[in-house]
Structures are given as C-alpha cells and as structure tokens.
CSV table of C-alpha atoms in Angstrom, one decimal:
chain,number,residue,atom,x,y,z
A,1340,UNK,CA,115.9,87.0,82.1
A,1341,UNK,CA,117.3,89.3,79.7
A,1342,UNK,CA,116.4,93.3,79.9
A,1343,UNK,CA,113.9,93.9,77.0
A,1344,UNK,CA,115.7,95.7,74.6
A,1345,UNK,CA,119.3,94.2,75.3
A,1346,UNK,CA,119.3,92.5,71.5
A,1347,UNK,CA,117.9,95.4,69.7
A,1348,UNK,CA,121.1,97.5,71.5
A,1349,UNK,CA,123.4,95.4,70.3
A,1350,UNK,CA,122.1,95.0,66.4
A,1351,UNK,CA,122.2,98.8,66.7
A,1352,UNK,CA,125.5,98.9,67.8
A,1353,UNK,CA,126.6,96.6,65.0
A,1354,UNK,CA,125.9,99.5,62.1
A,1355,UNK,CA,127.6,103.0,61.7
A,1356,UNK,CA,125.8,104.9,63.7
A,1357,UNK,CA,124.1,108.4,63.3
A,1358,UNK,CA,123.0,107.5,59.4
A,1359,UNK,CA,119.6,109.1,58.9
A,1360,UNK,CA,118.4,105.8,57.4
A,1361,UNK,CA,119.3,104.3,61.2
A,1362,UNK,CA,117.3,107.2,62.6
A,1363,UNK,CA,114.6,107.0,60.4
A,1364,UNK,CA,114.0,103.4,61.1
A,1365,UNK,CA,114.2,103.5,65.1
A,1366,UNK,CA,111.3,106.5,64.8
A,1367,UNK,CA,109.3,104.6,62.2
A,1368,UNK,CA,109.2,101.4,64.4
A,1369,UNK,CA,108.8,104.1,68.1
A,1370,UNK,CA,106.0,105.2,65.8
A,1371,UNK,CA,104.0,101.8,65.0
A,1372,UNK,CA,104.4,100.7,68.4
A,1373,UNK,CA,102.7,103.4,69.4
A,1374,UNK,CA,100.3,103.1,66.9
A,1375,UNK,CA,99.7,99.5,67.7
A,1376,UNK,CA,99.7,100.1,71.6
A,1377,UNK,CA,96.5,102.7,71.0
A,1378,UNK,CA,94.6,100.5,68.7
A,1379,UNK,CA,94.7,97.2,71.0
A,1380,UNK,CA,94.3,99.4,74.3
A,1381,UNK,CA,91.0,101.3,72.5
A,1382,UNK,CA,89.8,98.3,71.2
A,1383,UNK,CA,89.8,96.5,74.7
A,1384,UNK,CA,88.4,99.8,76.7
A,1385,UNK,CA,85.7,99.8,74.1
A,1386,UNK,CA,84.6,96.0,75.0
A,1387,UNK,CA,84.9,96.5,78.8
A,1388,UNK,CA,82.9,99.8,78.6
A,1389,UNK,CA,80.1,98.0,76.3
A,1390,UNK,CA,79.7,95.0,79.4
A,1391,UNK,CA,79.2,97.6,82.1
A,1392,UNK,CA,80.0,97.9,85.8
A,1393,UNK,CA,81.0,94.5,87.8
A,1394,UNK,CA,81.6,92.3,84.4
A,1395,UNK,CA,85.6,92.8,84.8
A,1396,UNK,CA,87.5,90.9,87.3
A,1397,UNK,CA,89.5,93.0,89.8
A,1398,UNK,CA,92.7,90.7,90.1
A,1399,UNK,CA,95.1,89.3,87.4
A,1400,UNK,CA,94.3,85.7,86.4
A,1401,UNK,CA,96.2,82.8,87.7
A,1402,UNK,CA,95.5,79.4,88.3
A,1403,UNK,CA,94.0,77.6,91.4
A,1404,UNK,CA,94.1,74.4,93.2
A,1405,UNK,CA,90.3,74.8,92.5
A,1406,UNK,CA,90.9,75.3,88.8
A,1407,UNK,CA,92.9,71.9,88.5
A,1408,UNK,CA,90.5,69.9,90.4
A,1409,UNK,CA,87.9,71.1,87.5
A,1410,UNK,CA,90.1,69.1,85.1
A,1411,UNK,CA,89.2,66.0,83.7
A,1412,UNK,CA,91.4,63.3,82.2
A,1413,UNK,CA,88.7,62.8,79.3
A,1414,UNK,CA,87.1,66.1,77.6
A,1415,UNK,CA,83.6,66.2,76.2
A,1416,UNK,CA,83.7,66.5,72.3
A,1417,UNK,CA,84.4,70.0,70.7
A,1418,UNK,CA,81.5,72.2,70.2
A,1419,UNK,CA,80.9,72.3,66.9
A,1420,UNK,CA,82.1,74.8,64.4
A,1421,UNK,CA,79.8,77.8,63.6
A,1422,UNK,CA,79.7,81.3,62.3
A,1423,UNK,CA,81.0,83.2,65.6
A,1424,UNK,CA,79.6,86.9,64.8
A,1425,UNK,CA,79.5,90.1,67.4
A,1426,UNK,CA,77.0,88.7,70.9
A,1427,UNK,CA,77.5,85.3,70.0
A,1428,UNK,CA,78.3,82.6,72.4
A,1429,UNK,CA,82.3,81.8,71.8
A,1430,UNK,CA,82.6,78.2,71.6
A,1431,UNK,CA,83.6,76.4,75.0
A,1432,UNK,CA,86.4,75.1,74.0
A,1433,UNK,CA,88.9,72.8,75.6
A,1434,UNK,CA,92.6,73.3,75.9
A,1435,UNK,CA,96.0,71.7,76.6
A,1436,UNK,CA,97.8,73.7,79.1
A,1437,UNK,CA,101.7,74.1,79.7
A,1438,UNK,CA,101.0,71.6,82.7
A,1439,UNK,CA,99.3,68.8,80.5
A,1440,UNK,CA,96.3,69.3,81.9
A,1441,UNK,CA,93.2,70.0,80.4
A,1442,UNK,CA,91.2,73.2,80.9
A,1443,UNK,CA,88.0,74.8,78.8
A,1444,UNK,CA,87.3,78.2,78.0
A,1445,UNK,CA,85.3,78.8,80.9
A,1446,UNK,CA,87.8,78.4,83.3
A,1447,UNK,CA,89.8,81.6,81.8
A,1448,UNK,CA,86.9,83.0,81.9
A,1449,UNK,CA,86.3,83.0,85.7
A,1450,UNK,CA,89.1,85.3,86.0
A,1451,UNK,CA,87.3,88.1,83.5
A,1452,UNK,CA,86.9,88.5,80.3
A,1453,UNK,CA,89.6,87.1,77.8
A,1454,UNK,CA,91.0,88.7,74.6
A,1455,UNK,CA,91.8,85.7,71.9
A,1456,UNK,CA,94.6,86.5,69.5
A,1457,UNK,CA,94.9,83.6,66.2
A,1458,UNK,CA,97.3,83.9,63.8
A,1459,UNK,CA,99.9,86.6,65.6
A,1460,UNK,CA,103.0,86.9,63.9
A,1461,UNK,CA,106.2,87.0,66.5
A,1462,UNK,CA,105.9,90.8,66.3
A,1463,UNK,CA,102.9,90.8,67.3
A,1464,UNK,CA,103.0,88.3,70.0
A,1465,UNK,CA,105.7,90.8,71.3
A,1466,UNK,CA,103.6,93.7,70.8
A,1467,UNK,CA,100.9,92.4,73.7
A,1468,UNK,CA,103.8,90.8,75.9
A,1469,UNK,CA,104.9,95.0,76.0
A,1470,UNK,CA,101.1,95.9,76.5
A,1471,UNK,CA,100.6,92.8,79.2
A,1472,UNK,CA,100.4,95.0,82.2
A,1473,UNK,CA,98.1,97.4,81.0
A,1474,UNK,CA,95.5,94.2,79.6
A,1475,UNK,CA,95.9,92.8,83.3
A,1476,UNK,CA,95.1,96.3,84.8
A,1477,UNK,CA,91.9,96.4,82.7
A,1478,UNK,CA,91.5,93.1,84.2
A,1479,UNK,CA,91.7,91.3,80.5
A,1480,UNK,CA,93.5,88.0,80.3
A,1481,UNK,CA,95.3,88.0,77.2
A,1482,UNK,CA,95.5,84.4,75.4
A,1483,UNK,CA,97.3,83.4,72.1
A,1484,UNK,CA,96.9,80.5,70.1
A,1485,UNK,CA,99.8,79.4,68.1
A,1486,UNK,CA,99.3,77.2,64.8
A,1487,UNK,CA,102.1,74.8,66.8
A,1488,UNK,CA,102.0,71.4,68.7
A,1489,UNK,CA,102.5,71.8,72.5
A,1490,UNK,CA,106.6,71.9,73.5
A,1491,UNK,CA,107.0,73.4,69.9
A,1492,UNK,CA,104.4,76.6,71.5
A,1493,UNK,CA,105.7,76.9,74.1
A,1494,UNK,CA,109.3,77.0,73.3
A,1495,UNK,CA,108.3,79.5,70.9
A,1496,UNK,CA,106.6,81.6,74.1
A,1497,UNK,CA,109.8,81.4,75.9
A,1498,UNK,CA,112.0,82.5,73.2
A,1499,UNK,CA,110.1,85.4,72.4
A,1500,UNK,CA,109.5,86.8,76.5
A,1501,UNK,CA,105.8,85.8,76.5
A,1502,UNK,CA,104.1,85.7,80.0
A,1503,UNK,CA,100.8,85.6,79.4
A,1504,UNK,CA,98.5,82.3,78.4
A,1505,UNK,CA,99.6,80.4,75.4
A,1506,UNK,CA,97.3,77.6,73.7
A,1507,UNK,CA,98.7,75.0,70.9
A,1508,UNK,CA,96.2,74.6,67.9
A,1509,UNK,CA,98.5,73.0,65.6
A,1510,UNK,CA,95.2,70.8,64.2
A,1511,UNK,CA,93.3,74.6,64.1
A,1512,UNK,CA,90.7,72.8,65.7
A,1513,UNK,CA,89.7,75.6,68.4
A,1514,UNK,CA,90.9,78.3,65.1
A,1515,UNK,CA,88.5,76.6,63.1
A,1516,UNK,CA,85.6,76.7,65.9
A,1517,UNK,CA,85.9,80.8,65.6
A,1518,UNK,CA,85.8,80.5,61.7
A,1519,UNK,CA,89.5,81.5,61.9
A,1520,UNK,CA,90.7,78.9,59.3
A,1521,UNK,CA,91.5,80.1,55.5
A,1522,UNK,CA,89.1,78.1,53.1
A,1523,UNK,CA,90.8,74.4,52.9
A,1524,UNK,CA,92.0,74.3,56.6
A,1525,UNK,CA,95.5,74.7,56.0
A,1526,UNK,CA,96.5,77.8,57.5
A,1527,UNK,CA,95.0,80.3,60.5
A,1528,UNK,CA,93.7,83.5,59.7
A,1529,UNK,CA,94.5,86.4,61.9
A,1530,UNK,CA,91.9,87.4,64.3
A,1531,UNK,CA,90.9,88.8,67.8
A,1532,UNK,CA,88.1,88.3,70.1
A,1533,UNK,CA,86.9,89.7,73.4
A,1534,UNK,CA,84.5,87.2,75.1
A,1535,UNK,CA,83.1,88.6,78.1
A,1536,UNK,CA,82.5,86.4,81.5
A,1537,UNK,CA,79.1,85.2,80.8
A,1538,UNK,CA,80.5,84.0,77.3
A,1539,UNK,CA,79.8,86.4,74.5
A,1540,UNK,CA,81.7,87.7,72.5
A,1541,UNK,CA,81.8,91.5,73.2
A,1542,UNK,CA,84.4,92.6,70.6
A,1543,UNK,CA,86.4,90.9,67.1
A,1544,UNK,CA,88.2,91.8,64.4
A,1545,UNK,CA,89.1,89.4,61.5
A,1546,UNK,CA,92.5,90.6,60.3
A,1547,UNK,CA,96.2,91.4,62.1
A,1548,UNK,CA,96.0,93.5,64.7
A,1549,UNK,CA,99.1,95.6,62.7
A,1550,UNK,CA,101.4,97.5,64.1
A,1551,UNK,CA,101.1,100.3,61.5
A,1552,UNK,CA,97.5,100.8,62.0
C-alpha cells in the first residue's frame, strides 16, 4: 500500500518550489483539515456523551461467523421512506456487502453505534479514512454510502485508501429512506447520521461535513 502522502510529495515536487502561493496553499489545506478533523470528532463526542455510559462498544467492528449466518438469501421489503428527524428510529435498512451477502442496519449496529455519511465527495471520504482510528477509538463504525453500483463502489474505496464500511446506493434507495434524496430523486444530498445501538438516531446534520468549517 502506498505511504499516505507519497502522491501529494511528488505533485509538490513537480512545481518551483518555495513560491508563497505553494506555501500558502499547503497551510490553507493543513488548516481545513484541521478544521474538518475538530468538527467531525466534536460532533461524534457530542452523540456518544448524549447516550451515556455502556451504549458504546469497546472493540472495533468486524464481522463474525455469527453475523453471516444472520444473512438471508431473500431480504424483507425496505422500510418505508419517512421524515428521519433527531430520536427517531433510522430505518433498518438492508445492504449489499463487499462479500455479496446481505446484511441490515442492525447488524452494524451490534458493534456500536454507527456514523452514516451520504453524499461525501472524494475529499471527504479521505477526510474520515485520516480520522478512522480516532472514530474506532470512540468505538463509532464509520459507514459511507456511495451514489454507485457495487464493483463501481468499491473500486472507488480502493482507489481512494478507504478501510472502513462502504455501502452501494446507486438506486438512492437507503439515501432516500433518510430523506437524503434532492426533490426528483436524481441525485444524493449530503448528510450525516449517528444512530445509536438501540436504533435512534442520536446526532445529524443535512449538508457536507466541509472541510473549511
């Protein structure tokens, strides 16, 4: 696997160096990684503190033999779609993982509470693949869902370093189930969730999680 950093070097090493323009840039962009780092971490310690003592899982997810023998060959129908506000149940929603099997909601949510990301840009996806660790400490698992058919997600996952759960939702079925779908269903609108372990959403935001702030 390629150090992190290793392209940016090189791009840097492709332009006279010591402009002030080059300078300028690489602090801006230290600066809003920063900036974004503090938001999502705040914004996650701010959830977990609201559930209390107990609600977080101690170990980092990871699938089980137990988890796959959950799966079933032919899922239940979608819940249906309905405003998803602050205490609300999130929508159970089923899943195709990297494996081809098929997993719900609930079966993240046995490993602690989950932090749903729709409509990342690449930068952003990035952005929580650098904060990974630290979401795992807090015992979070972090899951995106891409606007992408399967192989086309997670091709894109691999390309960009990701290492944490990925979910195709090229259809914006599960997008549309959290009222994350623009008005004519064509396109995914950014938004995050924290659904806590019994199922409630503890924390959201509808908008980017941007990296300036």
């Amino acid at each position: 696997q390629k150090p992190t950093g290793v392209r940016d070097l090189s791009s840097r090493c492709s332009r006279p160096a010591g402009t002030t323009s080059d300078a300028l840039g690489d602090s801006q962009d230290s600066e809003a990684r920063v900036k974004f780092s503090t938001v999502l971490l705040t914004a996650l310690l701010a959830a977990l503190f609201a559930m209390g003592p107990g609600d977080v899982a101690d170990q980092p997810p990871g699938y089980t033999a137990e988890d796959g023998a959950r799966n079933l060959r032919t899922m239940p129908p979608e819940p249906p779609s309905t405003p998803v506000e602050l205490g609300d149940r999130a929508p159970d929603f089923s899943f195709q993982a990297e494996d081809n099997r098929w997993r719900r909601l609930h079966d993240l949510l046995g490993q602690g509470p989950v932090f749903l990301v729709f409509g990342a840009e690449p930068e952003v996806l990035r952005a929580i693949e650098r904060e990974r660790e630290a979401i795992l400490k807090l015992g979070v698992v972090p899951v995106a869902l891409l606007d992408l058919k399967g192989r086309h997600a997670w091709a894109q996952a691999k390309q960009l370093g990701l290492h944490y759960v990925v979910i195709p939702d090229s259809r914006r079925v599960i997008a549309a189930q959290f009222n994350s779908v623009e008005a004519g269903g064509q396109r995914t609108v950014p938004a995050w969730f924290v659904v806590h372990r019994s199922g409630n959403v503890r924390a959201l935001r509808r908008g980017s999680l941007a990296l300036k702030g």
